Coordinates of C-alpha atoms and ligand atoms in Angstrom, one line a residue:
M1 CA 15.6 104.6 11.5
C2 CA 12.5 103.7 13.6
G3 CA 13.2 102.5 17.1
I4 CA 11.0 100.4 19.3
V5 CA 10.9 100.0 23.1
G6 CA 8.4 98.3 25.3
I7 CA 8.2 97.1 28.9
I8 CA 5.8 95.1 31.0
G9 CA 6.0 94.6 34.8
N10 CA 7.7 97.8 36.0
N11 CA 5.8 100.6 37.6
N12 CA 8.3 103.1 36.2
A13 CA 7.3 102.2 32.6
K14 CA 7.0 105.8 31.4
D15 CA 10.5 106.8 32.5
I16 CA 12.1 103.6 31.2
L17 CA 10.4 104.0 27.8
I18 CA 11.6 107.6 27.5
D19 CA 15.1 106.7 28.6
G20 CA 15.1 103.8 26.0
L21 CA 13.9 106.2 23.3
K22 CA 16.7 108.6 24.1
K23 CA 19.2 105.8 23.6
L24 CA 17.7 105.1 20.2
E25 CA 17.8 108.8 19.2
Y26 CA 21.0 108.1 17.4
R27 CA 19.2 106.0 14.8
G28 CA 17.6 109.1 13.4
Y29 CA 13.9 110.0 13.6
D30 CA 11.4 112.8 13.2
S31 CA 8.6 112.1 15.7
A32 CA 8.1 109.9 18.7
G33 CA 5.4 108.6 21.0
I34 CA 4.5 106.3 23.9
F35 CA 1.5 104.4 25.2
V36 CA 1.4 103.6 28.9
N37 CA -1.3 101.6 30.8
N38 CA -1.7 101.3 34.6
G39 CA -4.5 98.8 34.7
Q40 CA -7.3 101.4 35.0
E41 CA -6.2 104.2 32.7
D42 CA -4.1 104.5 29.6
F43 CA -2.1 107.3 28.1
L44 CA -1.1 108.0 24.6
V45 CA 1.4 110.9 23.9
K46 CA 2.9 111.6 20.5
E47 CA 5.0 114.6 19.3
V48 CA 6.8 115.7 16.2
G49 CA 10.5 116.5 16.8
K50 CA 12.9 115.4 19.5
I51 CA 12.3 113.2 22.5
K52 CA 12.7 116.3 24.7
E53 CA 9.5 117.6 23.1
L54 CA 7.7 114.4 23.8
E55 CA 8.9 114.5 27.4
N56 CA 7.6 118.0 27.8
A57 CA 4.2 116.9 26.5
I58 CA 3.8 114.1 29.0
S59 CA 1.8 115.3 32.0
S60 CA 2.8 114.2 35.5
N61 CA -0.2 111.9 36.0
V62 CA 1.0 109.5 33.2
N63 CA 2.1 106.3 34.9
G64 CA 1.8 102.5 34.5
A65 CA 3.6 99.2 34.6
M66 CA 3.4 98.5 30.9
G67 CA 3.9 100.4 27.7
I68 CA 5.4 100.7 24.3
G69 CA 7.4 103.6 22.7
H70 CA 8.6 104.5 19.3
T71 CA 10.8 106.9 17.3
R72 CA 9.6 107.2 13.7
W73 CA 11.6 108.0 10.6
A74 CA 9.0 108.9 8.1
T75 CA 8.5 106.6 5.1
H76 CA 4.7 106.6 4.4
G77 CA 3.2 110.0 5.3
K78 CA 4.9 113.1 6.6
P79 CA 6.3 113.5 10.2
T80 CA 3.0 114.5 11.9
V81 CA 1.4 113.6 15.2
E82 CA -1.2 111.5 13.4
N83 CA 1.5 109.5 11.6
A84 CA 3.7 109.1 14.7
H85 CA 3.4 105.8 16.5
P86 CA 1.8 104.1 18.5
Q87 CA -0.9 103.8 15.8
F88 CA -4.2 102.6 17.1
S89 CA -7.4 100.8 15.9
E90 CA -10.6 102.8 15.2
D91 CA -12.1 101.5 18.4
E92 CA -9.0 102.5 20.3
R93 CA -8.5 99.1 21.8
F94 CA -5.2 98.1 20.1
Y95 CA -2.0 100.2 20.0
L96 CA 1.0 99.2 17.9
V97 CA 4.5 100.4 17.1
H98 CA 6.2 99.3 13.9
N99 CA 9.6 99.4 12.3
G100 CA 9.8 98.4 8.6
V101 CA 7.7 98.8 5.5
I102 CA 4.5 96.9 4.8
T103 CA 4.6 96.5 1.0
N104 CA 1.1 95.2 0.5
Y105 CA -0.7 97.7 2.8
E106 CA -2.9 99.1 0.1
E107 CA -4.1 95.7 -1.0
L108 CA -4.8 94.7 2.6
K109 CA -6.7 98.0 3.1
N110 CA -8.8 97.4 0.1
T111 CA -9.5 93.8 0.8
Y112 CA -10.4 93.9 4.5
L113 CA -10.7 97.5 5.7
S114 CA -12.8 99.4 3.2
N115 CA -15.3 100.4 6.0
V116 CA -12.7 101.5 8.5
K117 CA -11.9 105.2 9.0
F118 CA -8.1 105.7 8.9
A119 CA -6.5 108.4 11.1
S120 CA -3.0 108.4 9.5
Q121 CA -1.3 108.0 6.1
T122 CA 1.0 105.3 7.5
D123 CA 1.3 101.7 6.2
T124 CA 1.5 100.8 9.9
E125 CA -2.1 101.7 10.7
V126 CA -3.3 98.9 8.4
A127 CA -1.7 96.4 10.7
V128 CA -3.4 97.6 13.8
Q129 CA -6.8 98.0 12.1
L130 CA -6.4 94.5 10.8
V131 CA -5.9 93.0 14.3
S132 CA -9.1 94.9 15.3
Y133 CA -11.0 93.6 12.3
F134 CA -10.1 90.0 13.0
S135 CA -10.7 90.3 16.7
K136 CA -14.2 91.6 15.9
Q137 CA -14.8 88.5 13.9
G138 CA -14.3 86.5 17.1
M139 CA -10.6 85.7 17.1
S140 CA -8.6 86.0 20.3
T141 CA -6.1 88.8 20.3
L142 CA -3.2 86.4 19.7
E143 CA -5.1 84.7 16.8
A144 CA -5.9 88.1 15.3
F145 CA -2.3 89.2 15.7
K146 CA -0.9 86.0 14.1
K147 CA -3.4 86.2 11.3
T148 CA -2.4 89.8 10.6
V149 CA 1.3 89.1 10.6
N150 CA 0.8 86.2 8.2
L151 CA -1.0 88.4 5.7
I152 CA 1.6 91.2 5.8
K153 CA 4.4 91.3 3.1
G154 CA 7.5 93.4 3.7
S155 CA 9.5 94.1 6.8
Y156 CA 8.3 94.6 10.3
A157 CA 9.1 94.6 13.9
F158 CA 5.9 95.0 15.9
G159 CA 5.1 95.6 19.5
M160 CA 1.3 95.6 20.2
V161 CA -0.8 96.2 23.2
D162 CA -4.5 95.2 23.8
K163 CA -6.1 97.6 26.3
K164 CA -8.5 94.9 27.4
N165 CA -5.6 92.7 28.5
P166 CA -2.7 94.9 29.6
D167 CA -0.8 91.9 31.0
E168 CA 0.7 91.0 27.6
I169 CA 2.7 92.6 24.8
F170 CA 2.4 91.0 21.4
V171 CA 5.6 91.0 19.4
A172 CA 6.6 89.9 15.9
K173 CA 9.5 90.5 13.5
N174 CA 10.5 89.9 9.9
K175 CA 13.7 91.5 8.5
S176 CA 13.6 94.4 10.9
P177 CA 15.5 94.0 14.2
L178 CA 13.8 93.3 17.5
L179 CA 15.0 91.8 20.8
I180 CA 13.4 90.6 24.0
G181 CA 15.2 91.6 27.2
L182 CA 14.6 89.7 30.5
G183 CA 14.5 91.4 33.8
D184 CA 13.7 90.4 37.4
G185 CA 9.9 90.6 37.5
F186 CA 9.7 92.5 34.2
N187 CA 10.5 92.0 30.5
V188 CA 11.3 94.4 27.7
I189 CA 11.4 94.7 24.0
C190 CA 13.8 96.9 22.0
S191 CA 15.2 97.4 18.5
D192 CA 18.7 97.5 19.9
A193 CA 20.1 96.2 23.2
M194 CA 21.6 99.6 23.9
A195 CA 18.1 101.0 24.6
M196 CA 17.5 98.7 27.5
I197 CA 21.0 97.9 28.7
E198 CA 20.5 99.8 32.0
Q199 CA 17.5 97.5 32.7
T200 CA 19.1 94.1 31.8
N201 CA 21.9 92.5 29.9
Q202 CA 20.0 89.3 29.2
F203 CA 18.5 89.3 25.7
V204 CA 16.7 86.7 23.5
E205 CA 17.1 87.0 19.8
L206 CA 14.1 86.6 17.5
M207 CA 14.1 85.0 14.1
D208 CA 12.1 86.2 11.1
K209 CA 8.4 85.5 11.1
E210 CA 8.3 84.6 14.8
V211 CA 5.6 85.8 17.1
V212 CA 6.0 86.3 20.8
V213 CA 3.7 86.8 23.7
L214 CA 5.5 88.7 26.4
E215 CA 4.4 88.8 30.0
K216 CA 6.1 90.2 33.0
N217 CA 7.6 86.9 34.1
S218 CA 7.5 84.9 30.9
Y219 CA 7.8 84.9 27.1
T220 CA 6.3 82.4 24.6
I221 CA 7.8 82.2 21.2
F222 CA 6.0 80.8 18.2
D223 CA 8.1 79.9 15.1
K224 CA 7.0 80.6 11.5
D225 CA 5.1 77.3 11.5
D226 CA 3.3 78.3 14.7
N227 CA 5.1 75.8 16.9
E228 CA 5.9 76.9 20.4
I229 CA 9.7 76.9 20.8
Q230 CA 12.2 77.4 23.6
R231 CA 15.1 79.8 23.2
N232 CA 17.5 80.9 26.0
S233 CA 18.9 84.3 26.6
Y234 CA 22.4 85.5 25.9
T235 CA 24.4 88.1 27.7
V236 CA 25.1 91.4 26.0
D237 CA 28.4 92.8 27.0
L238 CA 27.8 96.6 26.7
D239 CA 29.0 99.1 29.3
P240 CA 26.4 101.9 29.7
D241 CA 29.4 104.3 30.1
D242 CA 30.4 103.6 26.5
I243 CA 27.2 105.2 25.3
S244 CA 27.6 108.4 27.2
K245 CA 28.9 111.6 25.6
G246 CA 31.3 112.2 28.5
T247 CA 32.6 115.7 28.4
Y248 CA 32.0 116.1 24.7
E249 CA 29.5 118.4 23.1
H250 CA 28.8 115.9 20.3
Y251 CA 29.2 112.1 19.9
M252 CA 30.9 112.7 16.5
L253 CA 33.8 114.5 18.0
K254 CA 34.2 112.0 20.8
E255 CA 34.2 109.2 18.2
I256 CA 36.7 111.0 16.0
D257 CA 39.0 111.3 19.0
E258 CA 38.6 107.6 19.9
Q259 CA 40.2 106.4 16.7
P260 CA 43.8 106.0 17.9
A261 CA 42.5 103.9 20.8
V262 CA 40.4 101.8 18.4
M263 CA 43.6 101.0 16.4
R264 CA 45.3 99.9 19.6
K265 CA 42.3 97.8 20.6
I266 CA 42.3 96.1 17.2
S267 CA 46.0 95.4 17.5
E268 CA 45.4 93.8 21.0
S269 CA 42.5 91.7 19.7
Y270 CA 43.9 90.4 16.5
F271 CA 47.6 89.8 17.3
D272 CA 48.9 87.1 19.7
N273 CA 51.8 87.3 22.1
N274 CA 54.3 86.5 19.3
D275 CA 52.9 89.4 17.2
D276 CA 51.3 86.9 14.8
V277 CA 48.0 87.8 13.3
K278 CA 45.1 85.9 14.9
V279 CA 42.1 85.1 12.7
E280 CA 39.8 82.0 12.8
E281 CA 41.6 79.3 10.8
K282 CA 38.5 78.0 9.1
L283 CA 37.7 81.4 7.8
V284 CA 41.2 82.0 6.5
N285 CA 41.2 78.6 4.7
D286 CA 37.8 79.2 3.2
M287 CA 38.7 82.6 2.0
A288 CA 42.1 81.4 0.6
Q289 CA 40.2 79.0 -1.7
A290 CA 38.1 81.7 -3.2
D291 CA 38.6 82.7 -6.9
R292 CA 36.9 86.1 -6.3
I293 CA 35.9 88.0 -3.3
Y294 CA 32.8 90.2 -3.2
I295 CA 32.6 93.0 -0.7
V296 CA 29.0 94.1 -0.2
A297 CA 28.2 97.2 1.8
A298 CA 26.4 100.6 1.8
G299 CA 27.5 104.2 2.3
T300 CA 30.6 104.7 4.5
S301 CA 31.1 100.9 4.8
Y302 CA 31.1 100.7 1.0
H303 CA 33.9 103.3 1.0
A304 CA 35.8 101.3 3.5
G305 CA 35.4 98.3 1.2
L306 CA 37.0 100.2 -1.6
V307 CA 40.2 100.6 0.5
G308 CA 39.8 96.9 1.6
K309 CA 39.9 95.9 -2.1
T310 CA 43.4 97.2 -2.5
L311 CA 44.6 95.6 0.7
I312 CA 43.1 92.2 -0.1
E313 CA 44.2 92.1 -3.7
E314 CA 47.7 93.3 -2.9
M315 CA 48.2 90.7 -0.1
T316 CA 46.3 87.7 -1.5
D317 CA 46.2 88.2 -5.3
I318 CA 42.5 87.2 -5.2
P319 CA 40.5 89.6 -7.3
V320 CA 38.0 91.7 -5.3
D321 CA 34.7 93.4 -6.4
V322 CA 33.2 96.0 -4.1
K323 CA 29.4 96.3 -4.6
V324 CA 26.7 98.6 -3.4
A325 CA 24.3 96.4 -1.5
S326 CA 21.1 98.0 -2.7
E327 CA 22.2 97.4 -6.4
F328 CA 23.8 94.0 -6.0
G329 CA 20.9 92.0 -4.6
Y330 CA 18.6 92.7 -7.4
H331 CA 21.1 92.8 -10.3
M332 CA 23.4 90.1 -9.3
P333 CA 26.3 89.7 -11.8
K334 CA 27.4 86.3 -13.1
L335 CA 29.3 85.1 -10.1
S336 CA 32.8 83.4 -10.2
K337 CA 33.0 79.6 -9.6
H338 CA 34.2 79.9 -5.9
P339 CA 33.1 83.3 -4.6
F340 CA 33.5 84.4 -1.0
F341 CA 31.3 87.2 0.3
I342 CA 32.3 89.9 2.8
F343 CA 29.6 92.0 4.4
L344 CA 30.8 95.2 5.9
S345 CA 28.5 97.0 8.2
Q346 CA 28.9 99.2 11.3
S347 CA 25.4 98.3 12.6
G348 CA 25.1 94.8 11.3
E349 CA 21.4 95.7 10.6
T350 CA 21.4 97.4 7.2
A351 CA 18.4 96.0 5.3
D352 CA 20.1 96.5 1.9
S353 CA 23.1 94.4 2.9
R354 CA 20.9 91.8 4.6
Q355 CA 18.8 91.1 1.6
V356 CA 22.0 90.3 -0.3
L357 CA 23.1 88.0 2.5
V358 CA 19.8 86.1 2.4
K359 CA 20.2 85.5 -1.3
V360 CA 23.9 84.5 -1.0
K361 CA 23.0 82.1 1.8
E362 CA 20.4 80.5 -0.5
L363 CA 23.2 79.8 -2.9
N364 CA 25.2 78.1 -0.1
L365 CA 28.1 80.4 -0.5
P366 CA 30.5 81.2 2.4
T367 CA 30.0 84.6 4.0
L368 CA 31.8 86.8 6.5
T369 CA 30.3 89.7 8.3
I370 CA 32.7 92.4 9.6
T371 CA 30.7 94.5 12.0
N372 CA 30.8 96.6 15.1
V373 CA 27.8 95.0 16.7
K374 CA 28.2 91.5 17.9
D375 CA 25.0 89.4 17.6
S376 CA 23.4 91.8 15.1
T377 CA 21.4 90.3 12.3
L378 CA 24.3 90.2 9.8
W379 CA 26.6 88.8 12.4
R380 CA 24.2 86.0 13.3
E381 CA 23.3 85.0 9.8
S382 CA 26.7 84.8 8.2
T383 CA 29.1 81.9 8.2
Y384 CA 32.0 83.8 9.8
Q385 CA 32.2 86.9 11.9
M386 CA 34.9 89.5 12.8
Q387 CA 34.2 92.3 15.2
L388 CA 35.4 95.9 14.7
F389 CA 36.0 96.6 18.4
A390 CA 35.3 100.3 17.8
G391 CA 32.9 100.6 20.7
P392 CA 29.4 101.9 20.2
E393 CA 29.1 104.5 17.4
I394 CA 26.3 106.8 18.1
A395 CA 26.7 109.8 15.8
V396 CA 24.9 109.2 12.6
A397 CA 28.0 110.1 10.6
S398 CA 30.3 107.1 10.8
T399 CA 33.9 107.8 11.7
K400 CA 35.6 105.3 13.9
A401 CA 33.7 102.4 12.3
Y402 CA 35.2 103.4 8.9
T403 CA 38.8 103.3 10.1
A404 CA 38.2 100.2 12.1
Q405 CA 36.7 98.5 9.0
I406 CA 39.9 99.3 7.0
A407 CA 42.1 98.0 9.8
I408 CA 40.1 94.7 10.1
Q409 CA 40.3 94.2 6.4
A410 CA 44.1 94.7 6.6
V411 CA 44.2 92.0 9.4
L412 CA 42.1 89.6 7.3
A413 CA 44.2 90.3 4.1
K414 CA 47.4 89.6 6.0
A415 CA 46.1 86.4 7.6
V416 CA 44.8 85.0 4.3
G417 CA 47.9 86.3 2.3
E418 CA 50.3 84.6 4.8
K419 CA 48.3 81.4 4.4
M420 CA 48.8 81.7 0.6
N421 CA 52.5 82.4 1.1
S422 CA 52.2 85.9 -0.3
Q423 CA 55.5 87.8 0.1
K424 CA 53.7 91.1 0.5
A425 CA 51.6 89.8 3.3
K426 CA 54.6 88.4 5.1
E427 CA 56.6 91.6 4.7
L428 CA 53.8 94.0 6.0
D429 CA 54.5 94.6 9.7
L430 CA 50.8 95.3 10.3
K431 CA 51.1 95.6 14.1
E432 CA 53.7 98.3 13.7
E433 CA 51.7 100.0 10.9
L434 CA 48.6 100.1 13.2
A435 CA 50.7 101.7 15.9
L436 CA 52.0 104.3 13.4
A437 CA 48.4 104.9 12.2
A438 CA 47.3 105.5 15.8
N439 CA 50.1 108.1 16.2
G440 CA 49.3 109.7 12.9
M441 CA 45.6 109.9 13.8
Q442 CA 46.5 111.4 17.1
S443 CA 48.6 114.2 15.5
M444 CA 45.6 115.1 13.4
V445 CA 43.2 115.0 16.2
D446 CA 45.5 117.4 18.1
E447 CA 45.2 119.9 15.2
K448 CA 41.5 120.7 15.8
E449 CA 42.1 124.4 16.2
M450 CA 43.9 124.6 12.8
L451 CA 41.2 122.5 11.2
K452 CA 38.4 124.6 12.6
K453 CA 39.9 127.7 11.0
L454 CA 40.3 125.9 7.7
A455 CA 36.7 124.7 7.8
H456 CA 35.7 128.3 8.3
E457 CA 38.0 129.6 5.5
F458 CA 37.0 127.0 2.9
F459 CA 33.4 125.9 3.5
I460 CA 31.5 128.7 5.2
N461 CA 28.9 130.2 2.8
Q462 CA 29.7 127.6 0.1
A463 CA 27.0 125.7 -1.7
H464 CA 29.3 123.2 -3.5
A465 CA 32.7 121.5 -2.8
F466 CA 34.9 118.8 -4.2
Y467 CA 37.3 116.3 -2.7
I468 CA 39.7 114.8 -5.3
G469 CA 42.4 112.2 -5.3
R470 CA 43.8 109.2 -7.2
G471 CA 44.2 105.5 -6.1
V472 CA 43.3 105.0 -2.5
D473 CA 43.2 108.9 -2.2
Y474 CA 40.2 108.6 -4.6
D475 CA 38.6 106.1 -2.2
V476 CA 39.1 108.5 0.7
S477 CA 37.8 111.4 -1.4
L478 CA 34.4 109.6 -1.7
E479 CA 34.2 109.1 2.1
A480 CA 35.4 112.6 2.8
A481 CA 32.8 114.1 0.5
L482 CA 30.1 112.0 2.1
K483 CA 31.1 113.2 5.6
L484 CA 31.0 116.8 4.5
K485 CA 27.7 116.6 2.6
E486 CA 25.8 114.5 5.1
I487 CA 26.3 116.8 8.1
S488 CA 27.1 120.3 6.6
Y489 CA 24.5 120.0 3.8
I490 CA 27.1 121.5 1.4
H491 CA 26.7 119.6 -1.9
T492 CA 30.0 117.8 -2.1
E493 CA 31.4 115.4 -4.7
G494 CA 34.3 113.0 -4.3
F495 CA 36.0 112.7 -7.7
A496 CA 38.9 110.9 -9.3
A497 CA 41.3 113.8 -9.8
G498 CA 42.1 112.8 -13.4
E499 CA 38.5 112.5 -14.3
L500 CA 37.4 116.1 -13.5
K501 CA 38.6 117.4 -16.8
H502 CA 36.3 115.1 -18.6
G503 CA 33.3 117.1 -17.8
T504 CA 32.8 118.0 -14.2
I505 CA 35.5 120.7 -14.3
S506 CA 32.9 123.0 -15.8
L507 CA 31.4 123.3 -12.3
I508 CA 34.6 124.9 -11.0
E509 CA 34.2 128.6 -10.6
E510 CA 35.8 131.5 -8.6
G511 CA 36.1 130.3 -5.0
T512 CA 34.8 126.7 -5.4
P513 CA 36.5 124.7 -2.6
V514 CA 38.5 121.7 -3.9
V515 CA 40.3 119.6 -1.3
A516 CA 43.0 117.4 -2.8
F517 CA 44.6 114.3 -1.2
I518 CA 48.2 113.6 -2.2
N519 CA 49.4 110.4 -0.7
D520 CA 49.5 108.0 -3.7
P521 CA 53.1 107.3 -4.7
N522 CA 52.3 106.6 -8.4
T523 CA 50.3 109.7 -9.1
S524 CA 51.2 112.5 -6.7
E525 CA 52.7 114.5 -9.7
H526 CA 49.6 114.0 -11.7
T527 CA 47.3 115.1 -9.0
R528 CA 49.5 118.2 -8.5
G529 CA 48.8 118.9 -12.2
N530 CA 45.0 118.5 -11.6
I531 CA 45.3 121.0 -8.8
K532 CA 46.8 123.5 -11.2
E533 CA 44.0 122.9 -13.6
V534 CA 41.3 123.8 -11.1
Q535 CA 43.3 126.7 -9.6
A536 CA 43.5 128.2 -13.1
R537 CA 39.7 128.2 -13.1
G538 CA 39.4 130.0 -9.7
A539 CA 39.2 127.0 -7.3
N540 CA 40.2 127.6 -3.7
V541 CA 42.4 124.5 -3.1
L542 CA 43.2 122.9 0.2
V543 CA 45.9 120.2 0.0
I544 CA 46.2 117.2 2.4
S545 CA 49.5 115.5 1.6
N546 CA 51.8 113.3 3.6
E547 CA 55.3 114.1 4.6
K548 CA 56.8 112.1 1.7
Y549 CA 55.0 114.1 -1.0
K550 CA 54.4 117.5 0.7
Q551 CA 55.1 120.9 -0.7
D552 CA 55.6 124.0 1.3
S553 CA 52.2 125.5 0.4
D554 CA 50.2 122.4 1.5
Q555 CA 48.0 123.3 4.4
I556 CA 47.6 119.8 6.1
V557 CA 50.6 117.4 6.3
L558 CA 50.1 113.9 7.5
S559 CA 52.6 111.4 8.9
S560 CA 53.5 108.7 6.5
I561 CA 52.6 105.0 6.8
N562 CA 52.3 102.1 4.4
E563 CA 50.5 103.6 1.4
M564 CA 47.7 101.1 1.4
L565 CA 46.9 102.1 5.0
E566 CA 47.3 105.9 4.6
P567 CA 43.5 106.3 4.5
L568 CA 43.5 105.5 8.2
I569 CA 45.2 108.9 8.7
S570 CA 44.1 110.9 5.7
I571 CA 40.4 110.6 6.5
I572 CA 40.8 112.2 10.0
P573 CA 41.3 115.9 8.9
A574 CA 38.3 115.4 6.5
Q575 CA 36.1 114.1 9.4
I576 CA 37.2 117.1 11.5
L577 CA 36.6 119.6 8.7
A578 CA 33.1 118.2 8.2
Y579 CA 32.4 118.4 12.0
Y580 CA 33.4 122.1 12.2
A581 CA 31.6 123.0 8.9
S582 CA 28.4 121.5 10.3
L583 CA 28.8 123.1 13.7
E584 CA 29.5 126.6 12.2
R585 CA 26.4 126.3 10.0
G586 CA 24.3 125.6 13.0
N587 CA 23.3 122.0 12.0
D588 CA 22.5 119.1 14.3
V589 CA 25.9 117.4 14.0
D590 CA 25.0 114.1 15.5
Q591 CA 21.6 113.7 14.0
P592 CA 21.6 115.4 10.6
R593 CA 18.3 115.9 8.8
N594 CA 16.7 113.1 6.9
L595 CA 19.3 110.5 8.0
A596 CA 19.1 107.4 10.2
K597 CA 22.0 105.5 11.8
S598 CA 20.6 102.1 11.3
V599 CA 18.9 101.8 7.9
T600 CA 16.5 99.0 8.4
V601 CA 14.4 99.5 5.3
E602 CA 15.4 98.8 1.7
Ligands
F6R1 C1 27.5 107.6 6.7 C2 27.0 106.4 7.2 C3 26.2 105.5 6.3 C4 26.4 104.0 6.7 C5 25.4 103.2 5.8 C6 25.6 101.7 6.1 O1 28.2 108.3 7.7 O2 27.2 106.0 8.4 O3 26.5 105.8 5.0 O4 27.7 103.7 6.4 O5 24.1 103.5 6.1 O6 25.4 101.4 7.4 P1 26.1 100.2 8.1 O7 27.6 100.4 8.0 O8 25.6 100.1 9.5 O9 25.7 99.0 7.3

């Protein structure tokens, strides 16, 4: 989703902005732009498409020590040059980049700006025109900016420049992420520390409704009540090498391959020298007292939560509900007496999950965020935190975060279960299972050539496909289907194998690809029956089974681990099939159309 960068006090502003925007490319976008000022002249360059195209459009004379840059993921108005950011005021004095959605932009436009000529269809332009409007009424730029921010409803992260005073960048945020970074003689802003990690590792977090004036050697923060406040920086521990593609053609394949190492890292991080599971005691105690656990998440993280439900219920006996964040916040069910909330999120920034967290916090209920990004918004705002340790995930399609989320939920379930004296929790040798999972993943990762051929055989020229399974295999089917559809654009459904015959089987015709998972001990025979049903109607069936339940005709056989954890291995061939299907269809694997990595609008 939209990404923001800005810098003040470095003569190389243009290159740093472009480099920062490239690091934010993974978030997904459809146009980009920069504004650079060198004290005498200023330059605005915007392009539709990739940063490469923006780079090609920037002439060699563009230079300056301050500037702002943006990648836009269209919400209001098509991806066009006019709608790309920075947006500017009618008198071309103020330039502004924005991430978020201004919900009352039409009302503001009608109330204050009926005489202003708008150049774009964006909600953002209202903000910059309003600053100009208030400034013309005699307010200082800071006053006009604060006044504008106070009037705006919705979500925003803003970086704004006043051409008449290029020694300051005006910054504000509400709900959308934005950080300040501190350098030696320069300062930066960015949506994500990754964008500026090569410039600095010192960042200052911003709270909702704060306004900041950034200069090259200082920053002044005003809180939501307009009091000037002090806040120190923290160190972000991010290795720039971790965000490079290395020798891989795509981040997605690199991240798929990293999964065995992630399992080992989780083992090292969450087990002590005696092989005892290591989780914050207060968190374990709090969760053990819950009468119901709510897992709230979106997309792939939601699918990981479905697997987590089985792990937590089996090992703690506490009932678990898994909820889609965008639904839960606005249609909250009647909660149990002592609920405990778990937020699962790779990015820690998902707006849908965050709005639920805000509501849950208002009810004074305990919350845990399990995320890959330490110090992200969900991390900071929840009672407890657990880190995924998956390393930066750049490809839009989530892979290693999914398996890491499952592994961390297993760690948590074991710690809480042991606290509650659960026999099942005590008996599960999780450290050993994670080692087995790493080996099983590696065996699949090593089968890329075979999987590439299967992807060609089953998915090329197909418009529709199905993944089916029962129990945790059904949970994995949902994730496998999401992987295939989001990057190959083949319409794919994940279905409970036994449910197909209740209607959806009418879609099966000659050649329809159906991928079946057979890893569930209670239902493998039933799923075999469902395979026969679709084969009888012409389906082309690909079976992913594990060595315990395999038959000779099964094309993909996985090694076997504890059945609750089998998804750690069974998802790997599905990720690789999706990768090759996308590649063969000529799609942009890492940045599929219409999608964003960090979904910071509701
Ligand atoms: C799909 C994918 C998305 C995310 C979803 C939630 O591959 O990555 O479905 O899982 O947008 O994002 P996070 O996990 O960052 O909260």
